[in-house]
Coordinates of C-alpha atoms in Angstrom, one line a residue:
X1 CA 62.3 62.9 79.0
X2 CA 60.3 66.4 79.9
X3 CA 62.5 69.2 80.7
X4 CA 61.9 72.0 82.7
X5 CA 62.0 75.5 81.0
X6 CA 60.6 78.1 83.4
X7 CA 57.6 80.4 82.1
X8 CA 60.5 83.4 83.9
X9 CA 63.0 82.5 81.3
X10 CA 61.0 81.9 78.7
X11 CA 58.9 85.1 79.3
X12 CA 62.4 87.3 79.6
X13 CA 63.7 86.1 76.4
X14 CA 60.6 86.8 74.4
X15 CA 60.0 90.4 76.1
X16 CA 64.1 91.1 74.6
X17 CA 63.0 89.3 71.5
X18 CA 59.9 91.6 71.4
X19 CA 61.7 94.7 72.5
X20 CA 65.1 94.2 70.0
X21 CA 62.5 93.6 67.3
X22 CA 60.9 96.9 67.6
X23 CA 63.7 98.6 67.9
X24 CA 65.7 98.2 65.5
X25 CA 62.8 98.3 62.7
X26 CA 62.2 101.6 64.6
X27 CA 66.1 102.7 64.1
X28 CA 66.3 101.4 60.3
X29 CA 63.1 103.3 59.8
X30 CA 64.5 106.5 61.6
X31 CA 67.8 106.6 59.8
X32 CA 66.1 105.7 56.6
X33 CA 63.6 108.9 56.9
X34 CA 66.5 111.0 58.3
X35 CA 68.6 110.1 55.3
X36 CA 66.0 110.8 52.7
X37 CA 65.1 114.3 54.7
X38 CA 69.0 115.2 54.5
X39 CA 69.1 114.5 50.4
X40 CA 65.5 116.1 49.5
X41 CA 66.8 118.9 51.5
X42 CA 69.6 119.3 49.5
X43 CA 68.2 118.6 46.2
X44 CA 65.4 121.0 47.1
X45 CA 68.5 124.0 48.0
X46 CA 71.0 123.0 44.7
X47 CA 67.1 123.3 42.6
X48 CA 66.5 126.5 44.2
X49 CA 70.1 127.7 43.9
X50 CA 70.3 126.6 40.3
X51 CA 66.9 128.5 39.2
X52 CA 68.4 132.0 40.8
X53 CA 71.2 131.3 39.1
X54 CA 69.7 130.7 35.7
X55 CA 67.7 133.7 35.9
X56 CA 71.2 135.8 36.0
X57 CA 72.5 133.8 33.4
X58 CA 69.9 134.2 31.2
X59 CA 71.0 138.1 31.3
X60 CA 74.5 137.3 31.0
X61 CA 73.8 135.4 27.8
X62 CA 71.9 137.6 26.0
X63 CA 75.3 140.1 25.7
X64 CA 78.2 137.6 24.1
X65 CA 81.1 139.5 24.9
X66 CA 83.5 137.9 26.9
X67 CA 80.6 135.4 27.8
X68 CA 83.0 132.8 29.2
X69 CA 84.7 135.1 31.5
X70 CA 81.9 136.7 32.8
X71 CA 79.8 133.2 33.3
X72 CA 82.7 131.7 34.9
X73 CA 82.7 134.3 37.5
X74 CA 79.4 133.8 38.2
X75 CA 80.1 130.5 38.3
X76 CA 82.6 130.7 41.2
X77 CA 80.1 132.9 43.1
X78 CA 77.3 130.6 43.1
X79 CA 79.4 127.2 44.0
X80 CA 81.3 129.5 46.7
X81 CA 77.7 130.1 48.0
X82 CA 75.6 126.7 47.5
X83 CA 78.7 124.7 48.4
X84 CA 78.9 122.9 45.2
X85 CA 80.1 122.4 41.5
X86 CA 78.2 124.3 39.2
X87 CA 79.1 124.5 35.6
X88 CA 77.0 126.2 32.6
X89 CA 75.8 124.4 29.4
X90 CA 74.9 125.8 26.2
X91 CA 72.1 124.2 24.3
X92 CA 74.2 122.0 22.1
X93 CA 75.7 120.5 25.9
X94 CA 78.8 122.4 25.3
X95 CA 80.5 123.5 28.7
X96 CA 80.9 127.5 28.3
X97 CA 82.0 127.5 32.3
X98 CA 82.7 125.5 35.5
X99 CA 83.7 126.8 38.6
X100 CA 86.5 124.5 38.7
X101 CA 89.2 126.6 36.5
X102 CA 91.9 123.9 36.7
X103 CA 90.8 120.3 35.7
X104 CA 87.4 121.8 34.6
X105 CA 85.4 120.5 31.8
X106 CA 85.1 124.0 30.3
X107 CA 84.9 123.6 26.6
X108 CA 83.7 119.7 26.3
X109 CA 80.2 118.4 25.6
X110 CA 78.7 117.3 28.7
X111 CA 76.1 114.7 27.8
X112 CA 74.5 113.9 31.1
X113 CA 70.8 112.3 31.4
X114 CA 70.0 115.1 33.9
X115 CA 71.1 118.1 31.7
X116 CA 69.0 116.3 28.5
X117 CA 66.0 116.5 30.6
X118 CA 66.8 120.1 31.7
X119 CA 67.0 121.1 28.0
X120 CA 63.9 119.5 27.3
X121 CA 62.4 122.2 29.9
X122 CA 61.8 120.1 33.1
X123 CA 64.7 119.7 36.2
X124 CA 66.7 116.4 36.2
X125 CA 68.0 115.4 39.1
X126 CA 70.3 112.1 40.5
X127 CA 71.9 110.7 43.6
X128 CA 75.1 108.9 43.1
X129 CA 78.7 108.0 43.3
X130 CA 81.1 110.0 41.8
X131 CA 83.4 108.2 39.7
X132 CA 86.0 110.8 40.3
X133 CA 86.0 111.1 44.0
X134 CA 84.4 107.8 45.0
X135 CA 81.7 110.1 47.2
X136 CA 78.2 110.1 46.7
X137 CA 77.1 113.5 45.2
X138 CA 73.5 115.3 44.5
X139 CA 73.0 116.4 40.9
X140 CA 70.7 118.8 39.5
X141 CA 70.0 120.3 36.2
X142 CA 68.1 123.4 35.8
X143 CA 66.7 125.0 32.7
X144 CA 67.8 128.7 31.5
X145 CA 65.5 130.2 29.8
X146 CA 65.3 132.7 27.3
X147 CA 63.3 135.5 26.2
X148 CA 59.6 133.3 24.7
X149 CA 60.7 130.2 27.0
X150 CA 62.7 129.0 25.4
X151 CA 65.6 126.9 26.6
X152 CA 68.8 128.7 25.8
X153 CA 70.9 126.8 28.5
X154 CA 71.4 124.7 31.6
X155 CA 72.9 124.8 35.0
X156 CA 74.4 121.9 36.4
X157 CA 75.4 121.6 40.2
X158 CA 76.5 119.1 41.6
X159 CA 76.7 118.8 45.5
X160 CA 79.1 116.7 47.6
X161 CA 77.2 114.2 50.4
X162 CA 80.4 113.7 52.1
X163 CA 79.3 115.8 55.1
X164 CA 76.0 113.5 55.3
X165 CA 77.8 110.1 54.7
X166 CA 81.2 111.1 55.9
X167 CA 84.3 108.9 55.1
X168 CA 86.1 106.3 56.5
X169 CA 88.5 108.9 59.1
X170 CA 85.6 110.9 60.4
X171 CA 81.7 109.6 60.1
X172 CA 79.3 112.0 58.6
X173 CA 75.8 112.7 59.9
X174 CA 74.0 109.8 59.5
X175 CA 77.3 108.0 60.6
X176 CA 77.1 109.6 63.6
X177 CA 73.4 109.0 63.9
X178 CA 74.2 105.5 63.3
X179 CA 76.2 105.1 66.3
X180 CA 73.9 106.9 68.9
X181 CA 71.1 104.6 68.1
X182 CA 73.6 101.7 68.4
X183 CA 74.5 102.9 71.7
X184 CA 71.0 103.8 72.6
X185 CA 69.9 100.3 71.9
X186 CA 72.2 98.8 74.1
X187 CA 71.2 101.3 76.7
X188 CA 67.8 100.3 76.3
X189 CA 68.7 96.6 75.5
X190 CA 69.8 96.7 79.5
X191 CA 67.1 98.7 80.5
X192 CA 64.4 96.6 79.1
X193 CA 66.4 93.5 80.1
X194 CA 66.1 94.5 83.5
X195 CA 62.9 95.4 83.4
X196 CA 61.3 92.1 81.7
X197 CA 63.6 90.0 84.3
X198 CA 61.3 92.2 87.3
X199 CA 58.2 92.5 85.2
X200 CA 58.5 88.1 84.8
X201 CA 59.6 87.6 88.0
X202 CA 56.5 90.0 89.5
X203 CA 54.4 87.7 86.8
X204 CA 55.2 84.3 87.4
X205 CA 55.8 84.6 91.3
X206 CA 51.7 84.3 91.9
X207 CA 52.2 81.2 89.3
X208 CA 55.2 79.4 91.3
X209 CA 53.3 79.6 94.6
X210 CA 49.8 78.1 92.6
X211 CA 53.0 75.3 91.5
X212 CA 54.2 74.7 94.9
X213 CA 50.1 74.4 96.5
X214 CA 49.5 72.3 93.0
X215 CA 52.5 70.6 94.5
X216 CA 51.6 70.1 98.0
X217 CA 48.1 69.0 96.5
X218 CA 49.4 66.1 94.7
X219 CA 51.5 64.6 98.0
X220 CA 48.1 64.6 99.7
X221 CA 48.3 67.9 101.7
X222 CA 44.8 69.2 100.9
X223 CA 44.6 71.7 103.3
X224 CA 46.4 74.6 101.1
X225 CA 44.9 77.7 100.9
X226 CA 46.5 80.4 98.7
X227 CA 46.2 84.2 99.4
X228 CA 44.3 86.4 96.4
X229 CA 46.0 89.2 96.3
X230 CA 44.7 90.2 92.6
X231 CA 41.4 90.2 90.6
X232 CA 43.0 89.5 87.0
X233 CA 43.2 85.8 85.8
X234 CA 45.8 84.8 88.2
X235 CA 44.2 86.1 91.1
X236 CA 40.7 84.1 89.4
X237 CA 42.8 80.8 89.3
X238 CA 44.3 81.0 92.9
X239 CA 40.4 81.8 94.2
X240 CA 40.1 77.9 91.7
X241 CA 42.5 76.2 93.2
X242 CA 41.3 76.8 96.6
X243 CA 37.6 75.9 95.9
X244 CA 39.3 72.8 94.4
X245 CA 41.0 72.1 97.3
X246 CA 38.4 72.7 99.9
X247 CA 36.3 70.4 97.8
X248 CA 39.0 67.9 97.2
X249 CA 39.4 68.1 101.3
X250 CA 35.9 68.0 102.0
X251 CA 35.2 64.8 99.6
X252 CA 38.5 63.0 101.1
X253 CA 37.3 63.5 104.7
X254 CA 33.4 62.9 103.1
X255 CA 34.8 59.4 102.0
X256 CA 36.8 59.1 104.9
X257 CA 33.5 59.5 107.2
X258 CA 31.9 57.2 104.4
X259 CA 33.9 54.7 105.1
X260 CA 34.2 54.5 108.6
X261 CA 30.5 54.7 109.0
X262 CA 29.7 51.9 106.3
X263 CA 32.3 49.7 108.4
X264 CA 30.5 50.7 111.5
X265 CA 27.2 50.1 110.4
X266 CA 28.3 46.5 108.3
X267 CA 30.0 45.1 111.6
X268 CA 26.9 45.2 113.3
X269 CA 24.9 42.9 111.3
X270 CA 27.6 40.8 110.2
X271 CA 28.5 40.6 113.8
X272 CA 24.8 39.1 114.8
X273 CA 25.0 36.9 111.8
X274 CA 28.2 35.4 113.3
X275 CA 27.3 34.8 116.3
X276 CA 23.9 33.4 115.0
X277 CA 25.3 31.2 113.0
X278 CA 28.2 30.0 115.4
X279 CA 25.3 29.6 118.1
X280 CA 23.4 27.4 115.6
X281 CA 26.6 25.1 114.8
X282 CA 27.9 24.9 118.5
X283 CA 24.3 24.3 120.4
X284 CA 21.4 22.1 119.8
X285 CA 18.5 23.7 119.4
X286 CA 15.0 22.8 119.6
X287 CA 13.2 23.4 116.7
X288 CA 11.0 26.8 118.0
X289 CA 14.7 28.6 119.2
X290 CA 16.2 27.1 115.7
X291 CA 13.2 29.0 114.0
X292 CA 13.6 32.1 116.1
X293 CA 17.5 32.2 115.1
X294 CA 16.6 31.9 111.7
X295 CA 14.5 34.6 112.4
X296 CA 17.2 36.8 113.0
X297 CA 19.4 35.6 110.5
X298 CA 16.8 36.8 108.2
X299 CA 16.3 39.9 109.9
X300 CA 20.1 40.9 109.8
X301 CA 19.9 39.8 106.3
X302 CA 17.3 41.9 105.0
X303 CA 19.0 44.7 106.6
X304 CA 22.4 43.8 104.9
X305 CA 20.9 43.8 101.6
X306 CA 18.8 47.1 102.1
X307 CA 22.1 48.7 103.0
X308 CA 23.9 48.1 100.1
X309 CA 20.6 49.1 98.0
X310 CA 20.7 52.2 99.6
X311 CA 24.2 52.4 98.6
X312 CA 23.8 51.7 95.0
X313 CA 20.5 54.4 94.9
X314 CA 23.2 56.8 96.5
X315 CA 25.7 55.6 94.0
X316 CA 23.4 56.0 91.0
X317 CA 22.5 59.4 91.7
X318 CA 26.0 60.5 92.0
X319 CA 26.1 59.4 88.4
X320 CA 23.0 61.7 87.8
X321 CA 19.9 61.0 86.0
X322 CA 20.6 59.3 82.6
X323 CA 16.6 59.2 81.7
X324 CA 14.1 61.7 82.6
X325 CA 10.3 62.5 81.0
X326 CA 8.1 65.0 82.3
X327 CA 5.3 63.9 84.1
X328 CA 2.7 66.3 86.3
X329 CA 3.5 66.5 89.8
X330 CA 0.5 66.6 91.9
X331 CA -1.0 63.7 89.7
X332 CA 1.9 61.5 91.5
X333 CA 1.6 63.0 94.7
X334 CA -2.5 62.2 94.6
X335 CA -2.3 59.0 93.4
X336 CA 1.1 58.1 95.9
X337 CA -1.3 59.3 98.7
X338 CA -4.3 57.2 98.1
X339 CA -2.1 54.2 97.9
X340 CA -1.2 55.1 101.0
X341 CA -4.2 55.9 102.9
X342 CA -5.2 52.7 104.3
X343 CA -1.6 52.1 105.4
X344 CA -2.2 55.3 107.2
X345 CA -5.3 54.4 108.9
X346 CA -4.2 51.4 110.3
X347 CA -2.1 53.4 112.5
X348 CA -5.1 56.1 113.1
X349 CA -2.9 59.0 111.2
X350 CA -4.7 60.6 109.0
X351 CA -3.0 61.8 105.5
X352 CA -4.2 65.3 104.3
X353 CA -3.1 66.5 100.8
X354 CA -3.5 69.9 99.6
X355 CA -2.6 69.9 95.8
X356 CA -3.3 72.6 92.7
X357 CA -6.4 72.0 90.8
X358 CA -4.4 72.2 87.5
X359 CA -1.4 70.2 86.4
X360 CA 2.3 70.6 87.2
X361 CA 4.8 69.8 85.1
X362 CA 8.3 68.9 85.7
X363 CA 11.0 66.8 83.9
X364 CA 12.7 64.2 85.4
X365 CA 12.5 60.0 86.6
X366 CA 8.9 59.9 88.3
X367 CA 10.0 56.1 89.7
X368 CA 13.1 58.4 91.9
X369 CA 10.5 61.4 93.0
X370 CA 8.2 58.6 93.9
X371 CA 10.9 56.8 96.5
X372 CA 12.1 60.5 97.7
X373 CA 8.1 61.4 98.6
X374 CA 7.7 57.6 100.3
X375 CA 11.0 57.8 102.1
X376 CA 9.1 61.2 103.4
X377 CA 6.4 59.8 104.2
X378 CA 7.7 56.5 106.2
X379 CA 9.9 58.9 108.0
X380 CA 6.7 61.2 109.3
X381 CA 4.4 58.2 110.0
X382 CA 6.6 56.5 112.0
X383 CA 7.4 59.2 114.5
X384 CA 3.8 60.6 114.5
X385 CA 1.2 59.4 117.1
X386 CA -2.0 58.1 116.4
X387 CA -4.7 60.9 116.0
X388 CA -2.1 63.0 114.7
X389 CA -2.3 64.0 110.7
X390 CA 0.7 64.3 107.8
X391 CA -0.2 66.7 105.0
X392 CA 1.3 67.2 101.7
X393 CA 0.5 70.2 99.7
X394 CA 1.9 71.7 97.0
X395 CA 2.7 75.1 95.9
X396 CA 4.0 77.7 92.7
X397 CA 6.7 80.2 92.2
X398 CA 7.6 81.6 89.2
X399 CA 9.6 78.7 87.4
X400 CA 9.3 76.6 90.7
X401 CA 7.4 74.1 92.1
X402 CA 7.5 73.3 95.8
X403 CA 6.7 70.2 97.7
X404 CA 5.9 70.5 102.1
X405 CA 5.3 67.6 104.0
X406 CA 4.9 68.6 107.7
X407 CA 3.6 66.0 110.6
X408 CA 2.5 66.7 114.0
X409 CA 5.3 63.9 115.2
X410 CA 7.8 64.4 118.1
X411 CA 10.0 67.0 115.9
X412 CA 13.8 66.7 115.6
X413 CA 16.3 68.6 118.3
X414 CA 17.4 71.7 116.7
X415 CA 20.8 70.7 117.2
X416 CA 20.4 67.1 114.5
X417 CA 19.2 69.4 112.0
X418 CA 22.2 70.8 110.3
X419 CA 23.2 67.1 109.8
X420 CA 20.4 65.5 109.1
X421 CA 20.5 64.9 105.3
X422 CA 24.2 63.1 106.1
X423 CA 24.5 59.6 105.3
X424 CA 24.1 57.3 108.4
X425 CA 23.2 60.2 110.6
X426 CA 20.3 59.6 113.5
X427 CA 18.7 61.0 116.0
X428 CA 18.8 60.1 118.8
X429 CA 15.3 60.0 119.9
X430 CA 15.1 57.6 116.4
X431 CA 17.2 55.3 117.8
X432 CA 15.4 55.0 121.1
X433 CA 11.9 54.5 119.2
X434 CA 13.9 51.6 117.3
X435 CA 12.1 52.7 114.2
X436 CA 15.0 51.1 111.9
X437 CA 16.2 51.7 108.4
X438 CA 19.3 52.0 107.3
X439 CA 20.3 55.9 107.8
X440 CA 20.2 56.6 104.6
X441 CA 17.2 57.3 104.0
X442 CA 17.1 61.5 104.0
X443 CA 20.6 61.3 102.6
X444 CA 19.2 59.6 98.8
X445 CA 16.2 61.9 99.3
X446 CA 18.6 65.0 99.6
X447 CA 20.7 63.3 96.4
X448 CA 17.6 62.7 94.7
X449 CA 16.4 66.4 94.6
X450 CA 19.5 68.1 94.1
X451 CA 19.9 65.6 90.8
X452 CA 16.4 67.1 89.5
X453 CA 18.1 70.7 90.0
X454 CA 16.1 70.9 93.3
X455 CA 16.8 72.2 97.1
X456 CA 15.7 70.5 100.0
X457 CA 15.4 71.8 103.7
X458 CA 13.7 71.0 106.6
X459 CA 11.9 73.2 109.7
X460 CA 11.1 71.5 113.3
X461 CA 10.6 71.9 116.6
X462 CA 10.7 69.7 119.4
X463 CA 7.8 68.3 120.3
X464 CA 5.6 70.4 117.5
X465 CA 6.1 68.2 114.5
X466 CA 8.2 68.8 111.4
X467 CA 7.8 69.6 108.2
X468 CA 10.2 69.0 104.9
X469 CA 10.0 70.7 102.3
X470 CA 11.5 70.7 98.7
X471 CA 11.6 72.5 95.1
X472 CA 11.5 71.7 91.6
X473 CA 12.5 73.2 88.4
X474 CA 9.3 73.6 86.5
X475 CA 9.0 71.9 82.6
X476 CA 10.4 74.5 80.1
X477 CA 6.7 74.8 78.3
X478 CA 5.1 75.8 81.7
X479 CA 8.2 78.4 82.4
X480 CA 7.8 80.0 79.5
X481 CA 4.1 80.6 80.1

């Protein structure tokens, strides 16, 4: 079963994650550097302090009386001011002094890594523990040298890190360290805690009221709107959600009117075909009032079956157009209006074309353009008079093509013409003039162009004619020239 973890939560504990993270490879970074600043610093004083000291030696050595005495003295003065341990080695690693008097090392060999590189002219150095005091300690080893160079000696100090490291009483520096970036992590632990609880909460609140309209949405209220109140991606998928709903709203009262309007225009026939046909059972008939019924019953038939046609064109282009080719416009158009000349004559309207000398191009079904220009044309012959004239021309614009078919008819009321392109929609004066159909006529030419990537719009006035007019996308070859 699916269970619930809230983007808040989720976002809070990564942001601490996240934070924690940095923060403490920021602190074991800091206390690293810090503690490798504190010992260089004090190997770089004891090295100092131990080359001024074997510059005085050096002196001191060269006059052997009472050498011991006179280099332990010096001895005690340098530890007394370095701080440390500092003993002098002859070159055979013989202790001649050591500032420690009692306990000291004075007369042993002190055979020491650092002091053999010392004698060998360079300055050893080491960090350790002291097996003595259990502390760590700095050592360093520092060449005296004689007259020509040459190594006659070696100070050794050796410099106690206690004050750095400190001891298990009283923490030392980096001890002390330790702990303030311990407490300053927890200080910034609630801090950021805090924070990333009102930074979430400020995030996700925009994405728990798109949740509650998603919601809303799914129990059928369709009417949400949800306020923009940013331009970032949020604020971009609010602005979604409400085009989604106003199209969802639109299509569910578009189906609604569908439906009521396909009921309203199917109980009419099916209406006359009942009562037909219940006439025909219940009454005798002669044969000439039998014939007329049947008349009707083929009448109301034929209109049946033309509406659910123009159902399954409107259904088709929904679906959009599976096929196309690309076939030259004003061909059709010239060949669709001497087909329909002598139709046109009959009823003394006369059909004028105006179309481009040279060919136009466009992709797309040539059967579907074909209906949408007849359906045109029925609807301007049958509400113009006779000695009026219908005209189709066509015209260019950039990658466009554009189609007009105006008519000196009896023009539409300016107030039917927002609507006209709806399915089953009629004007009035249509129905009056009985000219028939199915009203659905505009509404698959409208569904027709706008599948080609076309726009269709109309102009009329009352009593002046109309005139429709339509655009195409031109073929890609003929764009690009």
């Amino acid at each position: 079963m699916f269970k619930f973890h809230s983007i808040r939560s989720r976002l809070t504990v990564n942001f601490l994650a996240i934070i924690a993270a940095v923060m403490i490879i920021t602190s074991l970074f800091l206390y690293n550097q810090l503690e490798r600043f504190f010992v260089n610093n004090m190997l770089d004083s004891l090295t100092r302090t131990g080359i001024e000291a074997g510059e005085s030696a050096a002196g001191l050595l060269r006059n052997p009386i009472d050498i011991t005495l006179r280099l332990s003295a010096h001895a005690d003065s340098v530890s007394r001011l370095a701080g440390a341990r500092v003993i002098f080695v002859n070159s055979q690693m013989e202790v001649i002094a050591d500032s420690v008097r009692v306990g000291g090392l004075l007369g042993q060999t002190l055979d020491r890594e650092e002091i053999a590189t010392a004698l060998a002219g360079e300055v050893g150095s080491s960090v350790l523990v002291s097996e003595l005091t259990g502390q760590r300690v700095v050592q360093v080893a520092v060449p005296i040298l004689g007259e020509g160079s040459d190594v006659i000696g070696v100070v050794f100090l050796s410099g106690s890190l206690h004050e750095l490291y400190g001891g298990d009483q009283m923490p030392g520096i980096l001890g002390r360290l330790r702990n303030y970036l311990l407490l300053a992590m927890l200080l910034a632990a609630a801090v950021v805690g805090g924070g990333s609880v009102l930074l979430a909460r400020r995030f996700t609140g925009p994405l728990e009221v798109l949740a509650k309209a998603a919601r809303r949405m799914g129990e059928g209220k369709l009417d949400q709107q949800i306020v923009v109140s940013s331009r970032d991606e949020i604020g971009y998928l609010a602005e979604q959600l409400n085009i989604m709903a106003a199209r969802l709203n639109y299509y569910t009262s578009s189906l609604k009117h569908f439906a009521s309007n396909v009921s309203h225009e199917l109980r009419t026939p099916l209406a006359s075909l009942s009562l037909i046909t219940k006439s025909m059972k219940d009454y005798d008939m002669e044969p000439e009032q039998r014939k007329e019924f049947l008349d009707d019953l083929d009448q109301e038939l034929d209109r049946l079956i033309a509406l659910v046609h123009d159902l399954l064109e409107l259904t088709k282009l929904e679906e959009g157009i599976k096929r196309t080719v690309t076939f030259c416009l004003a061909e059709l158009l010239s060949e669709m209006a001497a087909q329909l000349t002598p139709r046109f004559e009959r009823q003394d309207v006369r059909l004028v074309t105006d179309l481009p000398p040279l060919p136009v191009w466009v992709d797309g079904s040539p059967l579907l353009i074909r209906q949408a220009v007849h359906n045109l044309l029925d609807n301007a012959l049958n509400y113009t008079s006779a000695g009026g004239w219908i005209r189709i021309s066509v015209w260019l614009e950039h990658r466009w093509t554009g189609v007009k078919i105006e008519d000196t008819g009896i023009g539409i009321p300016e107030k039917d013409l927002p609507n006209l392109f709806e399915r089953f929609y009629r004007v009035e004066q249509a129905r009056t003039r009985e000219a028939g159909g199915t009203g659905l006529g505009l509404a698959i030419v409208k569904e027709t162009i706008l599948a080609h990537g076309g726009k269709i719009w109309v102009e009329s006035k009352e009593g002046a004619g109309s005139a429709f007019y339509f655009t195409l996308p031109l073929h890609r070859s003929v764009n690009n020239n």
